Amino acid sequence: MRQIAALPYTSDPIDGSMQILLITSRDTGRWVIPKGNRIKGLAGHRAAEVEAFEEAGIHGIACPAPIGRYSYDKRKRSGKSREANVEVFPLAVTGHLTQWPEKGQRELRWFHALMPKQGRFFEQFEDHAATLVAGADALAKLLKGGPDMDAHIKEISDREHEADDIIREVLQDVRRIFVTPFDRSAITGLIGVMDDAIDQMNQTAKAIALYEVKDFAPQMQDMSALIVECARITAEAMPLLRSLNINSARLHELTERLVKLEGHADILHEAGLKALYSQARAGNPMDFIVGNEIYSHLEKVTDRFEDVANEISGLVIDHA
C-alpha cells in the first residue's frame, strides 16, 4: 500500500525557532503527521496538501520532492494488517482555517525544535537564513497569483534589503575580528552565496512586476516550492555549524538533499520551457521570452542553494 503524508512546519514569530505540527490518530490517539492514500490524478505533494487540509485545516506550500519515506503496519477492521509505505512531503504552512472536514476528531499541537544560539558569526548566518525562508515563502505565494501579488513582491524586496544589511555586518566583522570560527574566506564564501540566493529571488519578483505577469505555469509554481524547501534546509543547517564534529553527519544529509533538489529543479525547468515553447508557437512569441526570463531566475535561485551546499560541505571537510 502506497500513501503520502505532509510534514507541516513554520517558524516561531518571536524567536525564529522551527515548529512542527502533529495531529493525533483517530484510532489510537498517537501523535502523527497528516497522511492518507494517494489521490488519482494528483501528484504526491498535491495530495499531501489535501490531506493536511482535511485532517488539520491548514493551507500551505508542499515541496514536490519528498523529504523521506517510512513504513508501518496498517491495521484493517478485520484485524489483519498490511504494510503501508508513506512518502513524506515538507509543507510550509501559510494559513489555518477555522473549519475543516475532520475538525473535532483529532488534537493538533505545534512542537518546537530548539536551536541554541551563540557567537556573532553564527547569529548572522542564522539571521540571513531567516531572510531566505521569508523571501522563499513570499516568492511561492507570488507565483500563486491573486490580488496580493504586490504585497509579496514588496516582502521579497524588504527581505533582500535586510539580507544586504546582514552581509555588510559580516564583512565588517571579518575585517575587524582577530579570531574567527572558520577561515575568513569560508565565512565570506558562505554568506556570499546565501546573499546571491535572496538576490535572485528579488530579480524574479522584479521580472514579474516589470512584465505584469499574472498567471504562472505549474512548473514555475513547483520550482518555487523547491526553493521554499531549499531555504528551510539552509535554515536548519546554520545552527549545526556551531558544532561541526557532532553535526557532520546531519550536515552531509542536508547538503545532499540540497543538491538533489537543484537537480529536480533542472528537470522542472526543462519541462516548463518545452511547454512554454509549444504554447508560444501557437500564440504570442513574447510569452516565451517573458516566461524564459522568469524560469531563468528561478533556476539561478536553486543553483545558488547548491552553492550553499558546496560551501557547507567544504566547512565540514576542513573543520570536522
Short mmCIF file of C-alpha atoms in Angstrom, two decimals:
data_model
loop_
_atom_site.label_atom_id
_atom_site.label_comp_id
_atom_site.label_asym_id
_atom_site.label_seq_id
_atom_site.Cartn_x
_atom_site.Cartn_y
_atom_site.Cartn_z
CA MET A 1 0.00 0.00 0.00
CA ARG A 2 1.41 3.39 -1.03
CA GLN A 3 0.47 6.52 0.90
CA ILE A 4 1.52 10.15 1.13
CA ALA A 5 1.98 12.45 4.13
CA ALA A 6 2.59 16.12 4.82
CA LEU A 7 5.19 17.39 7.32
CA PRO A 8 3.75 20.82 8.25
CA TYR A 9 6.26 23.35 9.58
CA THR A 10 6.56 27.06 10.30
CA SER A 11 8.80 29.45 12.24
CA ASP A 12 8.02 30.92 15.66
CA PRO A 13 7.38 34.67 15.13
CA ILE A 14 9.17 35.52 18.38
CA ASP A 15 12.44 33.56 18.38
CA GLY A 16 12.52 32.15 14.84
CA SER A 17 12.72 28.53 16.01
CA MET A 18 11.14 25.86 13.83
CA GLN A 19 7.77 24.40 14.76
CA ILE A 20 6.32 21.11 13.51
CA LEU A 21 2.56 20.44 13.54
CA LEU A 22 1.42 16.99 14.69
CA ILE A 23 -2.08 15.59 14.96
CA THR A 24 -3.50 12.63 16.83
CA SER A 25 -4.63 9.44 15.16
CA ARG A 26 -8.38 8.90 15.42
CA ASP A 27 -7.94 5.23 16.37
CA THR A 28 -5.02 5.23 18.83
CA GLY A 29 -4.54 8.88 19.80
CA ARG A 30 -0.85 8.73 18.85
CA TRP A 31 0.88 11.85 17.56
CA VAL A 32 1.31 11.56 13.78
CA ILE A 33 1.60 13.74 10.69
CA PRO A 34 -1.32 14.19 8.26
CA LYS A 35 -1.33 11.27 5.83
CA GLY A 36 -3.59 9.25 3.59
CA ASN A 37 -3.89 7.29 0.39
CA ARG A 38 -2.73 8.67 -2.92
CA ILE A 39 -5.34 10.60 -4.89
CA LYS A 40 -5.86 9.64 -8.51
CA GLY A 41 -4.94 12.47 -10.86
CA LEU A 42 -2.91 14.40 -8.24
CA ALA A 43 0.85 14.46 -7.77
CA GLY A 44 2.08 13.24 -4.39
CA HIS A 45 2.78 16.70 -2.95
CA ARG A 46 -0.62 17.99 -4.10
CA ALA A 47 -2.33 15.05 -2.42
CA ALA A 48 -0.35 15.82 0.76
CA GLU A 49 -1.77 19.36 0.69
CA VAL A 50 -5.28 17.89 0.52
CA GLU A 51 -4.63 15.58 3.50
CA ALA A 52 -3.22 18.46 5.55
CA PHE A 53 -6.38 20.48 4.85
CA GLU A 54 -8.82 17.66 5.59
CA GLU A 55 -7.14 16.42 8.79
CA ALA A 56 -5.63 19.61 10.25
CA GLY A 57 -7.34 22.52 8.47
CA ILE A 58 -4.10 24.04 7.22
CA HIS A 59 -3.11 25.58 3.91
CA GLY A 60 0.49 25.54 2.77
CA ILE A 61 3.11 25.11 0.07
CA ALA A 62 4.18 21.49 -0.36
CA CYS A 63 7.58 20.73 -1.81
CA PRO A 64 7.28 18.43 -4.86
CA ALA A 65 10.41 16.50 -3.80
CA PRO A 66 9.76 14.16 -0.81
CA ILE A 67 11.91 14.60 2.29
CA GLY A 68 11.87 10.88 3.05
CA ARG A 69 9.81 7.72 3.43
CA TYR A 70 8.75 5.36 6.20
CA SER A 71 6.76 2.15 6.56
CA TYR A 72 4.22 0.97 9.13
CA ASP A 73 1.67 -1.81 9.58
CA LYS A 74 -1.81 -0.51 8.80
CA ARG A 75 -4.49 -2.50 10.59
CA LYS A 76 -7.79 -3.21 8.86
CA ARG A 77 -11.18 -3.53 10.51
CA SER A 78 -10.94 -7.29 10.04
CA GLY A 79 -7.95 -7.32 12.37
CA LYS A 80 -5.44 -8.11 9.67
CA SER A 81 -2.57 -5.75 8.90
CA ARG A 82 -0.90 -4.64 5.70
CA GLU A 83 2.40 -2.83 5.22
CA ALA A 84 1.98 0.79 4.11
CA ASN A 85 4.85 2.76 2.53
CA VAL A 86 4.48 6.50 3.13
CA GLU A 87 6.18 9.25 1.09
CA VAL A 88 6.57 12.44 3.16
CA PHE A 89 6.46 15.95 1.64
CA PRO A 90 7.52 19.08 3.58
CA LEU A 91 4.67 21.60 3.82
CA ALA A 92 5.38 25.26 4.61
CA VAL A 93 2.22 26.34 6.44
CA THR A 94 0.69 29.62 5.23
CA GLY A 95 -2.70 29.59 6.94
CA HIS A 96 -5.02 27.78 9.37
CA LEU A 97 -8.78 27.59 8.80
CA THR A 98 -11.47 27.78 11.45
CA GLN A 99 -13.46 24.94 9.88
CA TRP A 100 -12.25 21.77 8.12
CA PRO A 101 -13.64 18.29 7.38
CA GLU A 102 -12.17 16.44 10.40
CA LYS A 103 -12.30 19.24 12.96
CA GLY A 104 -13.02 17.87 16.44
CA GLN A 105 -11.90 14.37 15.54
CA ARG A 106 -8.22 14.96 16.35
CA GLU A 107 -5.98 17.05 18.58
CA LEU A 108 -3.50 19.46 16.97
CA ARG A 109 -0.29 20.70 18.57
CA TRP A 110 2.80 22.60 17.45
CA PHE A 111 6.11 21.14 18.68
CA HIS A 112 9.26 23.26 18.88
CA ALA A 113 12.68 22.23 17.59
CA LEU A 114 15.11 24.09 19.85
CA MET A 115 18.12 25.72 18.20
CA PRO A 116 20.68 27.18 20.63
CA LYS A 117 22.32 30.45 19.61
CA GLN A 118 25.83 31.66 20.46
CA GLY A 119 28.57 33.61 18.72
CA ARG A 120 28.23 36.63 16.43
CA PHE A 121 29.01 34.97 13.08
CA PHE A 122 26.65 32.10 13.78
CA GLU A 123 23.85 34.53 14.66
CA GLN A 124 24.46 36.38 11.41
CA PHE A 125 24.30 33.14 9.40
CA GLU A 126 21.02 32.24 11.09
CA ASP A 127 19.56 35.72 10.64
CA HIS A 128 20.41 35.65 6.94
CA ALA A 129 18.87 32.18 6.59
CA ALA A 130 15.68 33.60 8.11
CA THR A 131 15.53 36.17 5.29
CA LEU A 132 15.87 33.30 2.80
CA VAL A 133 12.93 31.47 4.38
CA ALA A 134 10.76 34.61 4.40
CA GLY A 135 11.75 35.51 0.85
CA ALA A 136 11.13 31.99 -0.44
CA ASP A 137 7.69 31.84 1.21
CA ALA A 138 6.76 35.19 -0.37
CA LEU A 139 8.05 34.02 -3.76
CA ALA A 140 5.93 30.87 -3.64
CA LYS A 141 2.87 32.92 -2.70
CA LEU A 142 3.65 35.35 -5.52
CA LEU A 143 3.66 32.54 -8.07
CA LYS A 144 0.21 31.51 -6.90
CA GLY A 145 -1.07 34.78 -8.39
CA GLY A 146 -4.09 36.50 -6.87
CA PRO A 147 -4.80 40.00 -5.54
CA ASP A 148 -1.85 40.21 -3.09
CA MET A 149 0.98 39.96 -5.61
CA ASP A 150 2.23 43.49 -4.94
CA ALA A 151 2.49 42.74 -1.22
CA HIS A 152 4.51 39.59 -1.90
CA ILE A 153 6.86 41.50 -4.23
CA LYS A 154 7.41 44.10 -1.51
CA GLU A 155 8.04 41.36 1.06
CA ILE A 156 10.78 39.86 -1.11
CA SER A 157 12.36 43.28 -1.67
CA ASP A 158 12.29 44.06 2.07
CA ARG A 159 13.92 40.74 2.92
CA GLU A 160 16.59 41.33 0.26
CA HIS A 161 17.42 44.71 1.82
CA GLU A 162 17.54 43.10 5.26
CA ALA A 163 19.93 40.44 3.91
CA ASP A 164 22.17 43.19 2.47
CA ASP A 165 22.46 44.74 5.94
CA ILE A 166 23.45 41.37 7.42
CA ILE A 167 26.14 40.62 4.85
CA ARG A 168 27.53 44.12 5.34
CA GLU A 169 27.87 43.41 9.07
CA VAL A 170 29.55 40.07 8.35
CA LEU A 171 32.13 41.64 6.06
CA GLN A 172 32.86 44.33 8.63
CA ASP A 173 33.29 41.72 11.38
CA VAL A 174 35.59 39.59 9.20
CA ARG A 175 37.91 42.58 8.82
CA ARG A 176 37.64 43.70 12.44
CA ILE A 177 37.73 40.48 14.49
CA PHE A 178 41.09 38.81 15.03
CA VAL A 179 39.90 35.24 15.75
CA THR A 180 37.09 33.75 13.62
CA PRO A 181 35.41 30.32 13.94
CA PHE A 182 36.33 29.40 10.34
CA ASP A 183 38.70 30.67 7.69
CA ARG A 184 37.73 34.18 6.63
CA SER A 185 37.29 33.09 3.03
CA ALA A 186 34.89 30.33 4.16
CA ILE A 187 32.78 32.83 6.11
CA THR A 188 32.56 35.31 3.24
CA GLY A 189 32.00 32.49 0.75
CA LEU A 190 29.04 31.03 2.63
CA ILE A 191 27.31 34.33 3.40
CA GLY A 192 28.00 35.44 -0.18
CA VAL A 193 26.18 32.55 -1.86
CA MET A 194 23.31 32.85 0.62
CA ASP A 195 23.01 36.50 -0.35
CA ASP A 196 23.10 35.57 -4.05
CA ALA A 197 20.05 33.34 -3.44
CA ILE A 198 17.90 36.15 -1.99
CA ASP A 199 19.16 38.48 -4.72
CA GLN A 200 17.89 36.06 -7.38
CA MET A 201 14.54 35.80 -5.62
CA ASN A 202 14.32 39.58 -5.81
CA GLN A 203 15.27 39.53 -9.50
CA THR A 204 12.47 37.03 -10.13
CA ALA A 205 9.96 39.30 -8.39
CA LYS A 206 11.21 42.33 -10.34
CA ALA A 207 10.78 40.49 -13.66
CA ILE A 208 7.23 39.51 -12.72
CA ALA A 209 6.41 43.10 -11.82
CA LEU A 210 8.09 44.51 -14.94
CA TYR A 211 6.21 42.27 -17.37
CA GLU A 212 2.99 42.33 -15.30
CA VAL A 213 2.73 38.53 -15.29
CA LYS A 214 -0.40 37.31 -13.51
CA ASP A 215 -0.60 33.60 -14.34
CA PHE A 216 2.14 31.04 -13.75
CA ALA A 217 2.73 27.55 -15.12
CA PRO A 218 2.62 24.57 -12.72
CA GLN A 219 6.37 24.03 -13.31
CA MET A 220 7.09 27.57 -12.11
CA GLN A 221 4.99 27.02 -9.00
CA ASP A 222 6.72 23.72 -8.30
CA MET A 223 10.14 25.34 -8.72
CA SER A 224 9.13 27.96 -6.15
CA ALA A 225 8.06 25.14 -3.80
CA LEU A 226 11.52 23.60 -4.21
CA ILE A 227 13.02 26.98 -3.31
CA VAL A 228 10.92 27.04 -0.13
CA GLU A 229 12.34 23.65 0.81
CA CYS A 230 15.91 24.73 -0.03
CA ALA A 231 15.53 27.76 2.24
CA ARG A 232 14.15 25.61 5.06
CA ILE A 233 17.08 23.21 4.78
CA THR A 234 19.55 26.10 4.83
CA ALA A 235 17.90 27.49 7.96
CA GLU A 236 18.14 24.05 9.60
CA ALA A 237 21.81 23.74 8.67
CA MET A 238 23.01 27.09 10.04
CA PRO A 239 22.77 26.32 13.80
CA LEU A 240 24.51 22.98 13.18
CA LEU A 241 27.65 24.85 12.09
CA ARG A 242 28.30 25.68 15.75
CA SER A 243 29.40 22.05 16.38
CA LEU A 244 30.70 20.62 13.13
CA ASN A 245 32.15 17.45 14.65
CA ILE A 246 28.88 16.47 16.31
CA ASN A 247 26.66 17.52 13.41
CA SER A 248 28.77 16.49 10.41
CA ALA A 249 26.54 13.52 9.51
CA ARG A 250 23.37 15.59 9.58
CA LEU A 251 25.01 18.38 7.60
CA HIS A 252 26.01 15.84 4.98
CA GLU A 253 22.39 14.68 4.71
CA LEU A 254 21.14 18.26 4.35
CA THR A 255 23.68 19.25 1.70
CA GLU A 256 22.99 16.07 -0.24
CA ARG A 257 19.29 16.94 -0.27
CA LEU A 258 20.03 20.48 -1.46
CA VAL A 259 21.94 19.07 -4.42
CA LYS A 260 19.09 16.68 -5.24
CA LEU A 261 16.55 19.49 -5.08
CA GLU A 262 18.63 21.52 -7.53
CA GLY A 263 18.60 18.54 -9.90
CA HIS A 264 14.82 18.28 -9.53
CA ALA A 265 14.55 21.99 -10.37
CA ASP A 266 16.55 21.43 -13.57
CA ILE A 267 14.01 18.81 -14.66
CA LEU A 268 11.11 21.18 -13.97
CA HIS A 269 12.92 23.98 -15.77
CA GLU A 270 13.41 21.88 -18.90
CA ALA A 271 9.80 20.64 -18.89
CA GLY A 272 8.48 24.14 -18.34
CA LEU A 273 10.47 25.63 -21.20
CA LYS A 274 9.34 22.87 -23.51
CA ALA A 275 5.67 23.50 -22.68
CA LEU A 276 6.18 27.25 -22.93
CA TYR A 277 7.74 26.95 -26.37
CA SER A 278 4.88 24.80 -27.63
CA GLN A 279 2.34 27.35 -26.42
CA ALA A 280 4.26 30.30 -27.87
CA ARG A 281 4.43 28.69 -31.31
CA ALA A 282 0.67 28.77 -31.49
CA GLY A 283 0.29 32.14 -29.74
CA ASN A 284 2.42 35.16 -28.84
CA PRO A 285 6.22 34.61 -29.11
CA MET A 286 6.71 37.33 -26.49
CA ASP A 287 5.18 34.96 -23.92
CA PHE A 288 8.17 32.65 -24.41
CA ILE A 289 10.66 35.48 -23.90
CA VAL A 290 8.99 36.61 -20.68
CA GLY A 291 8.46 33.08 -19.37
CA ASN A 292 12.03 32.11 -20.19
CA GLU A 293 13.36 35.01 -18.11
CA ILE A 294 11.28 34.01 -15.11
CA TYR A 295 12.37 30.37 -15.45
CA SER A 296 15.99 31.53 -15.72
CA HIS A 297 15.80 33.47 -12.44
CA LEU A 298 14.09 30.58 -10.66
CA GLU A 299 16.78 28.18 -11.83
CA LYS A 300 19.51 30.56 -10.65
CA VAL A 301 17.94 30.62 -7.18
CA THR A 302 18.20 26.83 -6.93
CA ASP A 303 21.75 26.98 -8.35
CA ARG A 304 22.74 29.33 -5.53
CA PHE A 305 21.36 26.92 -2.96
CA GLU A 306 23.54 24.21 -4.48
CA ASP A 307 26.44 26.64 -3.95
CA VAL A 308 25.34 26.91 -0.31
CA ALA A 309 25.53 23.11 -0.07
CA ASN A 310 29.05 23.14 -1.53
CA GLU A 311 30.22 25.80 0.91
CA ILE A 312 28.84 23.88 3.89
CA SER A 313 30.42 20.66 2.63
CA GLY A 314 33.74 22.48 2.42
CA LEU A 315 33.43 23.58 6.04
CA VAL A 316 32.68 20.04 7.15
CA ILE A 317 35.67 18.66 5.24
CA ASP A 318 38.05 21.32 6.57
CA HIS A 319 36.92 21.50 10.21
CA ALA A 320 35.00 18.36 11.23
#
